[in-house]
Amino acid sequence: MRISSPIESVDHPLFAQKNIQVDIKRDDLIHETISGNKWRKLKYLLIDAQDRQCETLVSMGGNYSNHLHALAFAGKENKFKTIGFVRANVDQELTPTLQDCLGWGMELKFVTRSQYSELRQLQGFASWQKQISGSYWIGEGGFSQLAIKGVREIAQEVDEQYDFVFTATGSGATLVGLAQGFKNSKVIGVAAFKGASYLQEELTNYLLGYDNWQLDLEHHCGGFAKINRQLMEIKAEFEGLNGYKLDRIYNAKMLYALHDFIADGKIPSGSKVLLINTGGLQGDRT
């Protein structure tokens, strides 16, 4: 399963003014349905599930989950049954994301916040074997060593040396994979949700011996899927200058953080910065 994406320069007056080169890796172009880091995180998980002769992929996510969306489509394409536990009210109107999941054959099971928290404790492919024989459990956001392995391959596609690598952060698998792959760069993971400080300790366990990463907790705009005026202004300016969109839930917040880092002098003049566009525009639908 070959995965690759182009690197393009980013046009922005602030970056030019500060003499900072900013490029973006267009992982959003990897697949027309499963864009960005979703393919990378699922790549080795799907191979492992096939090798273990599992028939059903089981995972979890929210109303607009890029992960469940990708998993449902990948399951259909690879002839797996799929089950998604959704933190939502069973009586609610289905979001476009969940409608797609249903259309691709995913069975949706709605759970409460407390039940969802319990599901977060499940680890590894065998976590659902007792409930469903032949099932393969994939944690929230696909977080696993196999997902990290897939993300780590991004660095193999980048020939130029960058001083900083920025990515949006949800489960943290992408941040870990990038930190392991770009050993000579400072990797900044921009948390897309409020209260993400717990990730600091969790991700440290996967990055023992690595001191080249940082978790930014200041640009979530008040919470997951929350926005503010400055975020939307920066997003609109970027899109007008560069001719394509960033999703507002993850990648726009990454851009927002980069903008502030540069404006505040946290990135020195002459630096080279690589942004990872992890895709996810489907989550912007309402």
mmCIF file of C-alpha atoms in Angstrom, residues 6-278:
data_model
loop_
_atom_site.group_PDB
_atom_site.id
_atom_site.type_symbol
_atom_site.label_atom_id
_atom_site.label_comp_id
_atom_site.label_asym_id
_atom_site.label_seq_id
_atom_site.Cartn_x
_atom_site.Cartn_y
_atom_site.Cartn_z
ATOM 1 C CA PRO A 6 3.777 16.360 -2.172
ATOM 2 C CA ILE A 7 5.419 19.236 -0.330
ATOM 3 C CA GLU A 8 4.390 22.763 -1.352
ATOM 4 C CA SER A 9 5.558 26.217 -0.276
ATOM 5 C CA VAL A 10 3.161 28.354 1.789
ATOM 6 C CA ASP A 11 2.503 31.947 0.820
ATOM 7 C CA HIS A 12 1.903 34.357 3.728
ATOM 8 C CA PRO A 13 3.092 37.952 4.310
ATOM 9 C CA LEU A 14 4.030 37.339 7.968
ATOM 10 C CA PHE A 15 6.297 34.447 7.034
ATOM 11 C CA ALA A 16 8.008 36.501 4.337
ATOM 12 C CA GLN A 17 8.370 39.497 6.670
ATOM 13 C CA LYS A 18 10.073 37.370 9.320
ATOM 14 C CA ASN A 19 12.249 35.579 6.725
ATOM 15 C CA ILE A 20 10.875 32.163 7.631
ATOM 16 C CA GLN A 21 10.405 29.439 5.019
ATOM 17 C CA VAL A 22 7.149 27.560 5.556
ATOM 18 C CA ASP A 23 6.261 24.470 3.527
ATOM 19 C CA ILE A 24 3.325 22.124 3.887
ATOM 20 C CA LYS A 25 3.139 18.387 3.293
ATOM 21 C CA ARG A 26 -0.174 17.781 1.560
ATOM 22 C CA ASP A 27 -1.242 14.552 3.203
ATOM 23 C CA ASP A 28 -4.776 15.741 2.472
ATOM 24 C CA LEU A 29 -4.115 14.619 -1.130
ATOM 25 C CA ILE A 30 -3.238 11.001 -0.297
ATOM 26 C CA HIS A 31 -6.756 9.657 -0.927
ATOM 27 C CA GLU A 32 -9.985 11.268 -2.087
ATOM 28 C CA THR A 33 -11.935 9.797 0.835
ATOM 29 C CA ILE A 34 -9.341 8.821 3.444
ATOM 30 C CA SER A 35 -7.027 11.807 3.453
ATOM 31 C CA GLY A 36 -4.115 12.739 5.623
ATOM 32 C CA ASN A 37 -2.774 10.832 8.572
ATOM 33 C CA LYS A 38 -5.796 8.499 8.563
ATOM 34 C CA TRP A 39 -4.336 6.272 5.841
ATOM 35 C CA ARG A 40 -0.937 6.358 7.502
ATOM 36 C CA LYS A 41 -2.325 5.311 10.886
ATOM 37 C CA LEU A 42 -4.531 2.581 9.442
ATOM 38 C CA LYS A 43 -1.964 1.113 7.039
ATOM 39 C CA TYR A 44 -0.242 -1.368 9.348
ATOM 40 C CA LEU A 45 -3.334 -1.923 11.494
ATOM 41 C CA LEU A 46 -5.220 -3.229 8.450
ATOM 42 C CA ILE A 47 -2.295 -5.449 7.484
ATOM 43 C CA ASP A 48 -2.130 -6.819 11.044
ATOM 44 C CA ALA A 49 -5.883 -7.477 11.121
ATOM 45 C CA GLN A 50 -5.644 -9.348 7.825
ATOM 46 C CA ASP A 51 -2.639 -11.376 9.010
ATOM 47 C CA ARG A 52 -4.576 -12.366 12.132
ATOM 48 C CA GLN A 53 -7.550 -13.328 9.949
ATOM 49 C CA CYS A 54 -9.861 -10.987 11.834
ATOM 50 C CA GLU A 55 -13.207 -10.232 10.240
ATOM 51 C CA THR A 56 -14.487 -7.225 12.193
ATOM 52 C CA LEU A 57 -12.776 -3.912 12.980
ATOM 53 C CA VAL A 58 -14.042 -2.232 16.158
ATOM 54 C CA SER A 59 -13.215 1.308 17.253
ATOM 55 C CA MET A 60 -14.575 4.512 18.799
ATOM 56 C CA GLY A 61 -15.029 8.203 18.038
ATOM 57 C CA GLY A 62 -17.295 11.238 18.125
ATOM 58 C CA ASN A 63 -19.984 12.688 15.878
ATOM 59 C CA TYR A 64 -17.468 14.099 13.396
ATOM 60 C CA SER A 65 -14.717 11.525 13.842
ATOM 61 C CA ASN A 66 -12.253 11.494 10.947
ATOM 62 C CA HIS A 67 -10.992 8.185 12.309
ATOM 63 C CA LEU A 68 -14.364 6.390 12.218
ATOM 64 C CA HIS A 69 -15.050 7.900 8.800
ATOM 65 C CA ALA A 70 -11.749 6.529 7.477
ATOM 66 C CA LEU A 71 -12.188 3.174 9.200
ATOM 67 C CA ALA A 72 -15.671 2.644 7.766
ATOM 68 C CA PHE A 73 -14.480 3.288 4.224
ATOM 69 C CA ALA A 74 -11.287 1.261 4.625
ATOM 70 C CA GLY A 75 -13.309 -1.590 6.068
ATOM 71 C CA LYS A 76 -15.662 -1.587 3.112
ATOM 72 C CA GLU A 77 -12.780 -1.489 0.629
ATOM 73 C CA ASN A 78 -10.918 -4.310 2.389
ATOM 74 C CA LYS A 79 -13.969 -6.489 3.096
ATOM 75 C CA PHE A 80 -14.016 -6.067 6.878
ATOM 76 C CA LYS A 81 -17.135 -5.637 8.962
ATOM 77 C CA THR A 82 -16.870 -2.470 11.054
ATOM 78 C CA ILE A 83 -18.362 -1.383 14.374
ATOM 79 C CA GLY A 84 -18.040 2.141 15.726
ATOM 80 C CA PHE A 85 -18.799 3.204 19.299
ATOM 81 C CA VAL A 86 -19.976 6.805 19.164
ATOM 82 C CA ARG A 87 -20.062 9.235 22.074
ATOM 83 C CA ALA A 88 -23.492 10.667 21.293
ATOM 84 C CA ASN A 89 -27.229 10.417 21.949
ATOM 85 C CA VAL A 90 -28.927 7.576 20.116
ATOM 86 C CA ASP A 91 -31.906 9.858 19.358
ATOM 87 C CA GLN A 92 -29.882 12.657 17.787
ATOM 88 C CA GLU A 93 -29.903 13.482 14.097
ATOM 89 C CA LEU A 94 -26.969 11.775 12.413
ATOM 90 C CA THR A 95 -24.124 14.000 11.292
ATOM 91 C CA PRO A 96 -22.879 13.734 7.680
ATOM 92 C CA THR A 97 -19.868 11.855 9.058
ATOM 93 C CA LEU A 98 -22.030 9.191 10.693
ATOM 94 C CA GLN A 99 -24.326 9.007 7.668
ATOM 95 C CA ASP A 100 -21.286 8.145 5.561
ATOM 96 C CA CYS A 101 -20.210 5.521 8.096
ATOM 97 C CA LEU A 102 -23.627 3.873 7.939
ATOM 98 C CA GLY A 103 -23.622 4.022 4.155
ATOM 99 C CA TRP A 104 -20.312 2.162 4.084
ATOM 100 C CA GLY A 105 -21.706 -0.567 6.318
ATOM 101 C CA MET A 106 -20.454 0.431 9.757
ATOM 102 C CA GLU A 107 -22.637 -0.612 12.682
ATOM 103 C CA LEU A 108 -22.971 2.346 15.053
ATOM 104 C CA LYS A 109 -23.333 1.842 18.798
ATOM 105 C CA PHE A 110 -24.077 4.981 20.826
ATOM 106 C CA VAL A 111 -22.563 5.260 24.295
ATOM 107 C CA THR A 112 -22.556 7.735 27.177
ATOM 108 C CA ARG A 113 -19.513 9.778 28.213
ATOM 109 C CA SER A 114 -18.768 7.391 31.083
ATOM 110 C CA GLN A 115 -19.055 4.348 28.832
ATOM 111 C CA TYR A 116 -16.805 6.073 26.308
ATOM 112 C CA SER A 117 -14.209 6.706 29.014
ATOM 113 C CA GLU A 118 -14.256 3.008 29.864
ATOM 114 C CA LEU A 119 -13.658 2.109 26.217
ATOM 115 C CA ARG A 120 -10.539 4.270 26.270
ATOM 116 C CA GLN A 121 -8.978 1.742 28.626
ATOM 117 C CA LEU A 122 -9.066 -1.016 26.002
ATOM 118 C CA GLN A 123 -5.671 -1.752 24.463
ATOM 119 C CA GLY A 124 -4.598 -3.888 21.539
ATOM 120 C CA PHE A 125 -6.322 -5.953 18.890
ATOM 121 C CA ALA A 126 -7.661 -8.612 21.290
ATOM 122 C CA SER A 127 -9.601 -6.236 23.545
ATOM 123 C CA TRP A 128 -12.940 -7.100 21.951
ATOM 124 C CA GLN A 129 -12.348 -10.809 21.260
ATOM 125 C CA LYS A 130 -14.501 -11.978 24.159
ATOM 126 C CA GLN A 131 -17.486 -9.972 22.922
ATOM 127 C CA ILE A 132 -17.033 -10.694 19.225
ATOM 128 C CA SER A 133 -14.896 -13.595 18.014
ATOM 129 C CA GLY A 134 -12.627 -12.606 15.158
ATOM 130 C CA SER A 135 -12.761 -8.916 16.018
ATOM 131 C CA TYR A 136 -9.855 -6.472 15.991
ATOM 132 C CA TRP A 137 -9.911 -3.544 18.407
ATOM 133 C CA ILE A 138 -8.459 -0.189 17.305
ATOM 134 C CA GLY A 139 -8.202 2.518 19.959
ATOM 135 C CA GLU A 140 -9.481 6.078 19.742
ATOM 136 C CA GLY A 141 -7.935 7.913 16.803
ATOM 137 C CA GLY A 142 -6.156 4.692 15.842
ATOM 138 C CA PHE A 143 -3.520 5.264 18.531
ATOM 139 C CA SER A 144 -1.128 2.300 18.613
ATOM 140 C CA GLN A 145 2.456 1.368 17.906
ATOM 141 C CA LEU A 146 1.411 0.287 14.415
ATOM 142 C CA ALA A 147 -0.217 3.679 13.764
ATOM 143 C CA ILE A 148 2.923 5.429 14.996
ATOM 144 C CA LYS A 149 4.975 3.256 12.634
ATOM 145 C CA GLY A 150 2.856 4.415 9.707
ATOM 146 C CA VAL A 151 3.181 8.091 10.626
ATOM 147 C CA ARG A 152 6.931 7.762 11.113
ATOM 148 C CA GLU A 153 7.237 7.046 7.396
ATOM 149 C CA ILE A 154 6.390 10.681 6.615
ATOM 150 C CA ALA A 155 9.992 11.576 7.431
ATOM 151 C CA GLN A 156 11.238 9.141 4.776
ATOM 152 C CA GLU A 157 9.479 11.238 2.117
ATOM 153 C CA VAL A 158 11.156 14.506 3.172
ATOM 154 C CA ASP A 159 14.635 15.246 1.813
ATOM 155 C CA GLU A 160 15.050 18.800 3.111
ATOM 156 C CA GLN A 161 16.067 19.503 6.708
ATOM 157 C CA TYR A 162 13.489 21.503 8.674
ATOM 158 C CA ASP A 163 14.060 23.266 11.980
ATOM 159 C CA PHE A 164 10.400 22.878 13.049
ATOM 160 C CA VAL A 165 7.590 20.471 12.149
ATOM 161 C CA PHE A 166 4.024 21.410 13.129
ATOM 162 C CA THR A 167 1.045 19.069 13.332
ATOM 163 C CA ALA A 168 -2.446 19.123 14.784
ATOM 164 C CA THR A 169 -2.853 16.744 17.724
ATOM 165 C CA GLY A 170 -5.796 14.608 18.816
ATOM 166 C CA SER A 171 -4.861 11.174 20.149
ATOM 167 C CA GLY A 172 -1.157 11.996 19.824
ATOM 168 C CA ALA A 173 -0.104 9.166 17.492
ATOM 169 C CA THR A 174 0.888 11.587 14.740
ATOM 170 C CA LEU A 175 2.961 13.710 17.122
ATOM 171 C CA VAL A 176 4.809 10.630 18.390
ATOM 172 C CA GLY A 177 5.489 9.299 14.896
ATOM 173 C CA LEU A 178 6.776 12.658 13.693
ATOM 174 C CA ALA A 179 9.039 13.135 16.716
ATOM 175 C CA GLN A 180 10.531 9.695 16.104
ATOM 176 C CA GLY A 181 10.902 10.313 12.384
ATOM 177 C CA PHE A 182 12.217 13.886 12.422
ATOM 178 C CA LYS A 183 14.922 13.405 15.050
ATOM 179 C CA ASN A 184 16.769 16.609 14.130
ATOM 180 C CA SER A 185 13.692 18.862 14.068
ATOM 181 C CA LYS A 186 11.594 20.390 16.832
ATOM 182 C CA VAL A 187 8.146 18.848 16.478
ATOM 183 C CA ILE A 188 5.219 20.932 17.757
ATOM 184 C CA GLY A 189 1.897 19.189 18.346
ATOM 185 C CA VAL A 190 -1.005 21.634 18.573
ATOM 186 C CA ALA A 191 -3.776 20.191 20.758
ATOM 187 C CA ALA A 192 -7.169 20.553 19.098
ATOM 188 C CA PHE A 193 -9.112 20.264 22.354
ATOM 189 C CA LYS A 194 -9.157 21.695 25.851
ATOM 190 C CA GLY A 195 -7.681 19.730 28.746
ATOM 191 C CA ALA A 196 -5.054 17.914 26.694
ATOM 192 C CA SER A 197 -2.325 18.283 29.315
ATOM 193 C CA TYR A 198 -2.735 14.595 30.232
ATOM 194 C CA LEU A 199 -1.195 13.772 26.845
ATOM 195 C CA GLN A 200 2.131 15.141 28.044
ATOM 196 C CA GLU A 201 2.680 12.188 30.370
ATOM 197 C CA GLU A 202 1.078 9.614 28.073
ATOM 198 C CA LEU A 203 3.142 10.568 25.040
ATOM 199 C CA THR A 204 6.341 10.787 27.078
ATOM 200 C CA ASN A 205 6.048 7.035 27.623
ATOM 201 C CA TYR A 206 6.303 6.565 23.847
ATOM 202 C CA LEU A 207 9.078 9.142 23.440
ATOM 203 C CA LEU A 208 11.609 8.114 26.049
ATOM 204 C CA GLY A 209 14.961 9.468 24.961
ATOM 205 C CA TYR A 210 13.417 12.067 22.658
ATOM 206 C CA ASP A 211 13.593 15.723 23.659
ATOM 207 C CA ASN A 212 12.665 17.173 20.247
ATOM 208 C CA TRP A 213 8.930 17.621 20.791
ATOM 209 C CA GLN A 214 6.493 20.014 22.427
ATOM 210 C CA LEU A 215 2.751 19.933 23.082
ATOM 211 C CA ASP A 216 1.032 23.283 22.534
ATOM 212 C CA LEU A 217 -2.078 23.709 24.729
ATOM 213 C CA GLU A 218 -2.932 27.328 23.928
ATOM 214 C CA HIS A 219 -4.697 27.244 20.552
ATOM 215 C CA HIS A 220 -7.733 24.983 21.015
ATOM 216 C CA CYS A 221 -10.056 28.045 20.989
ATOM 217 C CA GLY A 222 -11.961 26.816 24.020
ATOM 218 C CA GLY A 223 -12.424 23.165 23.161
ATOM 219 C CA PHE A 224 -12.773 20.528 20.462
ATOM 220 C CA ALA A 225 -14.507 21.937 17.350
ATOM 221 C CA LYS A 226 -14.599 25.374 19.006
ATOM 222 C CA ILE A 227 -13.534 28.379 16.945
ATOM 223 C CA ASN A 228 -12.923 32.085 17.433
ATOM 224 C CA ARG A 229 -12.697 35.121 15.179
ATOM 225 C CA GLN A 230 -8.905 35.180 14.995
ATOM 226 C CA LEU A 231 -8.750 31.515 13.989
ATOM 227 C CA MET A 232 -11.224 32.041 11.175
ATOM 228 C CA GLU A 233 -9.474 35.205 9.958
ATOM 229 C CA ILE A 234 -6.104 33.420 9.807
ATOM 230 C CA LYS A 235 -7.738 30.442 8.091
ATOM 231 C CA ALA A 236 -9.454 32.632 5.481
ATOM 232 C CA GLU A 237 -6.263 34.579 4.760
ATOM 233 C CA PHE A 238 -4.295 31.364 4.255
ATOM 234 C CA GLU A 239 -6.930 29.902 1.942
ATOM 235 C CA GLY A 240 -7.116 33.085 -0.126
ATOM 236 C CA LEU A 241 -3.346 33.137 -0.606
ATOM 237 C CA ASN A 242 -2.784 29.423 -1.186
ATOM 238 C CA GLY A 243 -5.897 28.253 -3.013
ATOM 239 C CA TYR A 244 -7.048 25.319 -0.864
ATOM 240 C CA LYS A 245 -8.865 24.827 2.425
ATOM 241 C CA LEU A 246 -7.818 23.720 5.877
ATOM 242 C CA ASP A 247 -10.303 22.078 8.211
ATOM 243 C CA ARG A 248 -11.212 24.273 11.172
ATOM 244 C CA ILE A 249 -11.148 21.501 13.797
ATOM 245 C CA TYR A 250 -7.510 20.467 13.482
ATOM 246 C CA ASN A 251 -5.325 22.026 10.801
ATOM 247 C CA ALA A 252 -6.565 25.610 11.127
ATOM 248 C CA LYS A 253 -5.556 25.463 14.799
ATOM 249 C CA MET A 254 -2.109 24.247 13.762
ATOM 250 C CA LEU A 255 -1.835 27.287 11.482
ATOM 251 C CA TYR A 256 -3.127 29.543 14.260
ATOM 252 C CA ALA A 257 -0.365 28.291 16.570
ATOM 253 C CA LEU A 258 2.307 28.747 13.905
ATOM 254 C CA HIS A 259 1.111 32.314 13.287
ATOM 255 C CA ASP A 260 1.441 33.141 16.992
ATOM 256 C CA PHE A 261 4.794 31.353 17.365
ATOM 257 C CA ILE A 262 6.232 33.446 14.535
ATOM 258 C CA ALA A 263 4.608 36.712 15.638
ATOM 259 C CA ASP A 264 5.927 36.190 19.185
ATOM 260 C CA GLY A 265 9.474 35.466 18.006
ATOM 261 C CA LYS A 266 9.461 31.826 19.124
ATOM 262 C CA ILE A 267 10.690 30.797 15.683
ATOM 263 C CA PRO A 268 13.923 32.598 14.709
ATOM 264 C CA SER A 269 14.411 34.423 11.429
ATOM 265 C CA GLY A 270 15.900 32.141 8.797
ATOM 266 C CA SER A 271 14.157 29.029 10.118
ATOM 267 C CA LYS A 272 12.567 26.369 7.935
ATOM 268 C CA VAL A 273 9.161 25.067 9.019
ATOM 269 C CA LEU A 274 7.189 22.096 7.715
ATOM 270 C CA LEU A 275 3.438 21.858 8.327
ATOM 271 C CA ILE A 276 1.677 18.491 8.082
ATOM 272 C CA ASN A 277 -1.774 18.858 6.535
ATOM 273 C CA THR A 278 -3.538 15.861 8.057
#
